[in-house]
Amino acid sequence: MTTYSICVLPGDGIGPEVTDCARQVLNTLASGAGPSFTYDTHPAGHGTFLSDGHAMPETSLDAAKAADAVLLGAMDVAQIPPGGGDPLGDMRKGLEVGASIRPSRAIAGVASPSDDIDCVVVREVTEGLYSRIEYQVDADAACAVRVITRAASTKTARLAFEQATARQNAPNPTHIKGRVTAVHKIGVLKLTDGLFLEAAETVARDYPDIEFETRNIDACAMEMVREPEHFDVILATNAFGDILSDIGAGLAAGLGLASSGCIGERWAYFEPVHGTAPDIAGKGVANPCATILSAAMMVRHLGETASADSIEGAVADVLAAGDVRTGDLGGNATSAEMTDAIIAALQARIG
Ligand code: IPM
Ligand code: MN
């Protein structure tokens, strides 16, 4: 039985609660023939800024690099003043992650605007409009610099085509579309999106079995709402992907179930797409599913496919049964009750 070392960065708000729930689910795997985990918890986020003066201590980043994988809760980045640290930016740059993988899939038993959505947004996360290069021109004007490089675009495109291939080759594919849609605004962003699309087209040539198409961001946003079943893998620059992945989450089962993983060649970290939910933090009522599903992505990334399938299946079982649900899903279960139900379903699956 393999043991993996996990660096946990619980962060702020509901982050500590939901990462605790995910750990309990991960710990259940060892009672089957699954892997076991050791955890190393480190500070990061707004609370860390308040206590230590910096939101992303070097020691936390080093611990993240030393672990087999990283599980992150949520971070209140909006509260961190300029110069106070940029935990998500530091993680994404420091761990050299190529892109964030953000699946959106309707889940049986959970009401959602679309029953047909089953797609993955592969979003570049280190540059683009979120390059963090901004300057004040004068009192009345400020600029943000949209940086696009061939290296990051190529890395992200490759991850998108790898995702499309993996989805096509999955044993029980829900949708066999084999399609990558690259999103752009080439009519306006001629140089930056010109380079991004050129990199994507070059990578596409290595994947003749995957259909490659492009969409303007505005048209893509509308088509996602009108015809979500069209999409398989959506390849996007940073800000466009940020928005489209929330549209995907909204069309599927909401942010309470939206998971993500930031994957690079050496390191990877996994986090729910949702934020810190300060209104319910500390009350024990947050939906732990997004973090549990992010942990499942982590387990899959570690090569433990059967265990990842079991966790995803257990979450699906509980949601389909419908009797244990947190408030965001229309129920009144606590995070602990939801986690216990998922653990029981997982135990039933892994024997
Ligand atoms: C996300 C979040 C972050 C991002 C914010 C909090 C910086 O919105 O991961 O989608 O856009 O990078
Ligand atoms: Mn976002």
XYZ file of C-alpha atoms and ligand atoms in Angstrom:
364
model
C 0.000 0.000 0.000
C 1.399 3.376 -1.000
C 1.584 6.324 1.362
C 1.516 9.831 -0.077
C 2.574 13.000 1.684
C 0.043 15.777 1.282
C 0.756 19.402 2.049
C -2.470 21.039 3.223
C -2.905 24.797 2.996
C -6.326 25.268 4.648
C -6.347 29.049 4.145
C -9.208 31.259 5.305
C -12.948 31.152 5.991
C -14.432 27.724 5.323
C -11.063 26.475 3.979
C -9.989 24.705 7.224
C -13.415 23.038 7.629
C -13.670 21.689 4.106
C -10.065 20.471 3.951
C -10.692 18.583 7.217
C -13.699 16.879 5.626
C -11.613 15.927 2.582
C -8.901 14.454 4.815
C -11.439 12.226 6.537
C -12.610 10.946 3.168
C -9.026 10.348 2.006
C -8.271 8.467 5.240
C -11.116 6.072 4.487
C -9.350 4.772 1.359
C -6.822 2.829 3.439
C -9.621 0.690 4.926
C -10.102 -0.738 1.443
C -6.949 -1.624 -0.421
C -6.358 2.036 -1.216
C -3.468 4.344 -0.444
C -2.852 6.133 2.822
C -1.822 9.732 3.367
C 0.255 11.793 5.724
C -0.544 15.479 6.091
C 1.597 18.473 6.682
C -0.462 21.608 7.341
C 0.965 25.038 6.571
C -0.251 28.605 6.835
C -1.211 30.774 3.861
C -3.866 33.369 3.134
C -5.276 36.525 4.658
C -5.110 35.200 8.230
C -1.435 34.452 7.687
C -0.915 37.972 6.395
C -2.524 39.331 9.586
C -0.409 37.151 11.878
C 2.883 37.004 9.955
C 2.807 40.077 7.717
C 2.928 37.979 4.537
C 0.212 35.808 3.034
C 2.468 33.148 1.526
C 5.446 32.254 3.722
C 8.435 30.782 1.905
C 8.273 27.788 4.274
C 4.737 26.973 3.076
C 5.808 27.065 -0.556
C 8.829 24.878 0.228
C 6.563 22.389 2.027
C 4.238 22.359 -0.983
C 7.195 21.535 -3.224
C 8.401 18.776 -0.903
C 5.024 16.971 -0.784
C 3.624 14.476 -3.281
C 0.661 16.814 -3.828
C -1.004 19.842 -2.287
C -4.579 20.338 -1.109
C -5.695 23.906 -0.690
C -8.848 25.178 1.017
C -9.761 28.741 0.146
C -8.012 32.074 0.494
C -9.384 35.506 1.036
C -7.047 37.169 -1.450
C -9.194 40.282 -1.885
C -8.460 41.315 1.733
C -4.687 41.154 1.318
C -3.278 44.621 0.641
C -0.703 45.225 -2.130
C 2.703 44.032 -0.940
C 1.115 41.627 1.566
C 1.714 38.596 -0.607
C -0.169 36.824 -3.345
C -0.747 33.232 -2.155
C -2.491 31.901 -5.253
C -0.136 33.697 -7.622
C 2.881 32.491 -5.637
C 1.572 28.912 -5.620
C 0.867 28.928 -9.333
C 4.211 30.476 -10.244
C 6.233 28.717 -7.545
C 4.884 25.264 -8.375
C 5.265 26.013 -12.096
C 1.748 24.824 -12.787
C 0.705 25.028 -16.405
C -3.003 25.358 -16.007
C -6.035 24.861 -13.841
C -8.276 21.984 -14.849
C -11.898 22.723 -13.988
C -14.553 20.139 -14.789
C -18.257 21.013 -14.993
C -20.648 18.141 -15.057
C -24.330 17.895 -14.190
C -24.839 15.497 -11.282
C -27.835 13.209 -10.944
C -30.138 14.330 -8.174
C -28.867 17.917 -8.081
C -31.044 20.485 -9.806
C -29.041 22.475 -12.325
C -29.786 24.744 -15.286
C -28.293 22.129 -17.617
C -28.507 18.352 -17.477
C -26.262 18.060 -20.497
C -23.129 19.888 -19.477
C -19.995 17.740 -19.287
C -16.941 19.775 -20.055
C -13.597 20.802 -18.634
C -12.130 24.272 -18.724
C -8.345 24.212 -18.995
C -7.308 27.655 -17.887
C -3.841 29.193 -18.009
C -3.192 30.615 -14.522
C 0.110 32.460 -14.442
C -0.166 35.262 -16.990
C -2.725 36.836 -19.335
C -4.801 39.683 -17.925
C -3.950 38.429 -14.418
C -0.216 38.922 -14.950
C -0.252 41.100 -11.825
C 1.558 43.785 -13.829
C -0.429 46.942 -13.222
C 0.515 50.567 -13.013
C -1.023 53.917 -12.391
C -0.570 56.178 -15.410
C -1.789 59.285 -13.595
C -4.555 60.064 -11.117
C -7.212 59.233 -13.705
C -5.833 56.240 -15.553
C -4.404 52.848 -14.705
C -3.217 49.953 -16.860
C -3.071 46.176 -16.499
C -0.696 44.351 -18.824
C -2.020 41.259 -20.588
C 0.988 39.000 -21.005
C 0.823 35.998 -23.321
C 3.873 33.821 -23.889
C 4.368 30.960 -26.291
C 5.758 28.813 -23.461
C 2.744 29.114 -21.148
C 0.251 28.915 -24.026
C 1.887 25.753 -25.354
C 1.963 24.158 -21.892
C -1.728 24.932 -21.333
C -2.718 23.756 -24.812
C -0.876 20.491 -24.267
C -2.755 19.931 -20.993
C -6.036 20.621 -22.808
C -5.304 18.047 -25.512
C -4.121 15.552 -22.898
C -7.409 16.063 -21.025
C -9.411 15.541 -24.221
C -7.447 12.346 -24.926
C -7.893 11.054 -21.361
C -11.630 11.784 -21.483
C -11.883 9.975 -24.795
C -9.999 6.965 -23.423
C -11.787 6.792 -20.052
C -13.319 3.347 -19.433
C -16.840 4.752 -19.068
C -16.750 8.072 -20.867
C -19.848 10.132 -20.210
C -19.363 12.153 -23.381
C -17.116 11.063 -26.192
C -16.588 14.316 -28.010
C -12.830 14.511 -28.406
C -12.885 18.225 -28.970
C -10.777 21.173 -27.834
C -12.280 24.653 -28.181
C -9.745 27.480 -27.847
C -11.268 30.738 -26.659
C -10.029 34.140 -27.784
C -10.869 37.695 -28.816
C -8.625 37.798 -31.837
C -10.431 40.714 -33.471
C -9.253 43.006 -30.680
C -6.364 41.236 -28.966
C -4.557 40.598 -32.236
C -1.060 40.098 -30.952
C -1.700 38.346 -27.646
C -4.504 36.072 -28.768
C -2.768 35.668 -32.131
C 0.161 34.109 -30.274
C -2.104 32.058 -27.989
C -4.024 30.581 -30.947
C -0.843 29.938 -32.915
C 0.548 27.946 -29.965
C -2.732 26.003 -29.671
C -2.796 25.223 -33.412
C 0.767 23.956 -33.249
C -0.053 21.609 -30.360
C -3.264 20.494 -32.115
C -1.178 18.996 -34.940
C 0.190 16.435 -32.467
C -3.363 15.233 -31.681
C -4.977 14.302 -34.989
C -7.756 12.360 -33.214
C -8.954 15.396 -31.303
C -11.043 17.987 -33.126
C -9.721 21.517 -32.712
C -11.914 24.598 -33.049
C -11.863 28.208 -31.880
C -14.520 30.529 -30.462
C -14.677 34.185 -29.572
C -15.074 34.558 -25.799
C -18.440 36.298 -26.045
C -19.884 33.753 -28.464
C -18.469 30.949 -26.337
C -20.123 32.319 -23.177
C -23.476 32.395 -24.921
C -23.066 28.984 -26.538
C -22.086 27.445 -23.208
C -25.430 28.546 -21.833
C -27.482 27.704 -24.927
C -25.770 24.501 -25.995
C -23.467 23.263 -23.216
C -23.421 19.723 -24.586
C -21.318 20.963 -27.513
C -18.276 21.513 -25.324
C -15.693 18.969 -24.260
C -12.433 20.711 -23.352
C -12.329 24.496 -23.360
C -8.824 25.931 -23.635
C -8.608 29.471 -22.323
C -6.288 32.237 -21.234
C -6.396 33.260 -17.581
C -9.274 35.755 -17.237
C -11.476 34.189 -19.917
C -11.012 30.780 -18.281
C -11.770 32.219 -14.844
C -15.136 33.450 -16.094
C -16.008 30.439 -18.250
C -15.249 27.990 -15.444
C -17.716 29.817 -13.197
C -20.300 29.742 -15.999
C -19.667 26.004 -16.229
C -20.071 25.594 -12.459
C -23.281 27.616 -12.565
C -24.691 25.496 -15.391
C -23.735 22.274 -13.649
C -24.270 21.867 -9.964
C -23.010 25.184 -8.594
C -19.806 26.180 -6.825
C -20.523 23.769 -3.968
C -19.507 20.925 -6.275
C -16.894 22.606 -8.482
C -13.429 21.111 -8.121
C -10.120 22.042 -9.707
C -6.503 21.045 -9.975
C -3.543 23.166 -11.015
C -1.171 20.834 -12.758
C 2.441 21.287 -13.741
C 5.232 18.990 -14.799
C 6.753 18.617 -11.326
C 4.092 19.813 -8.916
C 0.347 20.026 -8.664
C -2.155 21.433 -6.239
C -5.891 20.933 -5.909
C -8.530 23.334 -4.653
C -12.276 23.933 -4.724
C -13.276 26.682 -7.166
C -15.357 28.404 -4.476
C -14.071 31.111 -2.154
C -13.905 31.465 1.613
C -17.679 31.998 2.198
C -17.150 34.288 5.240
C -20.904 34.367 5.954
C -20.962 30.679 6.919
C -17.330 30.195 8.021
C -16.964 28.431 11.365
C -20.588 27.261 11.419
C -19.892 23.764 10.142
C -22.458 23.996 7.365
C -20.283 24.501 4.270
C -20.667 22.010 1.444
C -17.476 19.914 1.600
C -18.096 18.254 -1.796
C -16.044 20.650 -3.950
C -12.993 20.009 -1.776
C -13.663 16.267 -1.574
C -13.945 16.161 -5.373
C -10.733 18.208 -5.653
C -9.105 15.611 -3.385
C -10.399 12.944 -5.794
C -8.696 14.801 -8.651
C -5.537 14.796 -6.547
C -5.814 11.045 -5.980
C -6.303 10.538 -9.722
C -3.258 12.705 -10.430
C -1.249 10.514 -8.044
C -2.145 7.569 -10.274
C -4.726 6.011 -7.916
C -7.467 5.795 -10.523
C -9.683 3.253 -8.758
C -9.630 5.254 -5.509
C -10.452 8.473 -7.375
C -13.381 6.743 -9.097
C -14.582 5.467 -5.706
C -14.555 8.917 -4.109
C -16.366 10.485 -7.062
C -18.837 7.610 -7.027
C -19.446 8.012 -3.290
C -20.194 11.730 -3.685
C -22.526 10.905 -6.586
C -24.268 8.207 -4.486
C -24.996 10.643 -1.653
C -26.194 13.364 -4.006
C -28.403 10.943 -5.912
C -29.930 9.596 -2.672
C -30.732 13.182 -1.826
C -31.477 12.856 1.884
C -28.222 14.345 3.158
C -27.510 17.762 1.685
C -25.982 21.000 2.816
C -27.882 24.279 2.641
C -26.523 25.352 -0.751
C -28.130 22.202 -2.216
C -31.451 22.864 -0.543
C -30.952 20.635 2.506
C -30.036 21.293 6.113
C -27.213 18.814 6.729
C -24.006 19.946 8.393
C -20.612 19.523 6.729
C -19.935 16.644 9.156
C -23.185 14.863 8.272
C -22.486 15.208 4.567
C -18.913 13.963 5.042
C -20.094 10.991 7.124
C -22.619 10.072 4.430
C -19.878 10.214 1.779
C -17.569 8.095 3.952
C -20.316 5.493 4.419
C -20.954 5.422 0.646
C -17.208 5.138 0.032
C -16.902 2.263 2.493
C -19.752 0.485 0.720
C -17.893 0.904 -2.575
C -14.433 -0.149 -1.449
C -15.651 -2.982 0.766
C -10.126 31.348 -9.018
C -10.204 32.605 -8.237
C -8.844 33.267 -8.226
C -8.370 33.466 -9.649
C -8.831 34.612 -7.477
C -9.328 34.451 -6.067
C -7.474 35.255 -7.530
O -11.191 33.436 -8.753
O -9.234 30.518 -8.724
O -10.915 31.162 -9.940
O -9.118 33.908 -10.487
O -7.243 33.141 -9.946
Mn -12.486 32.418 -10.196
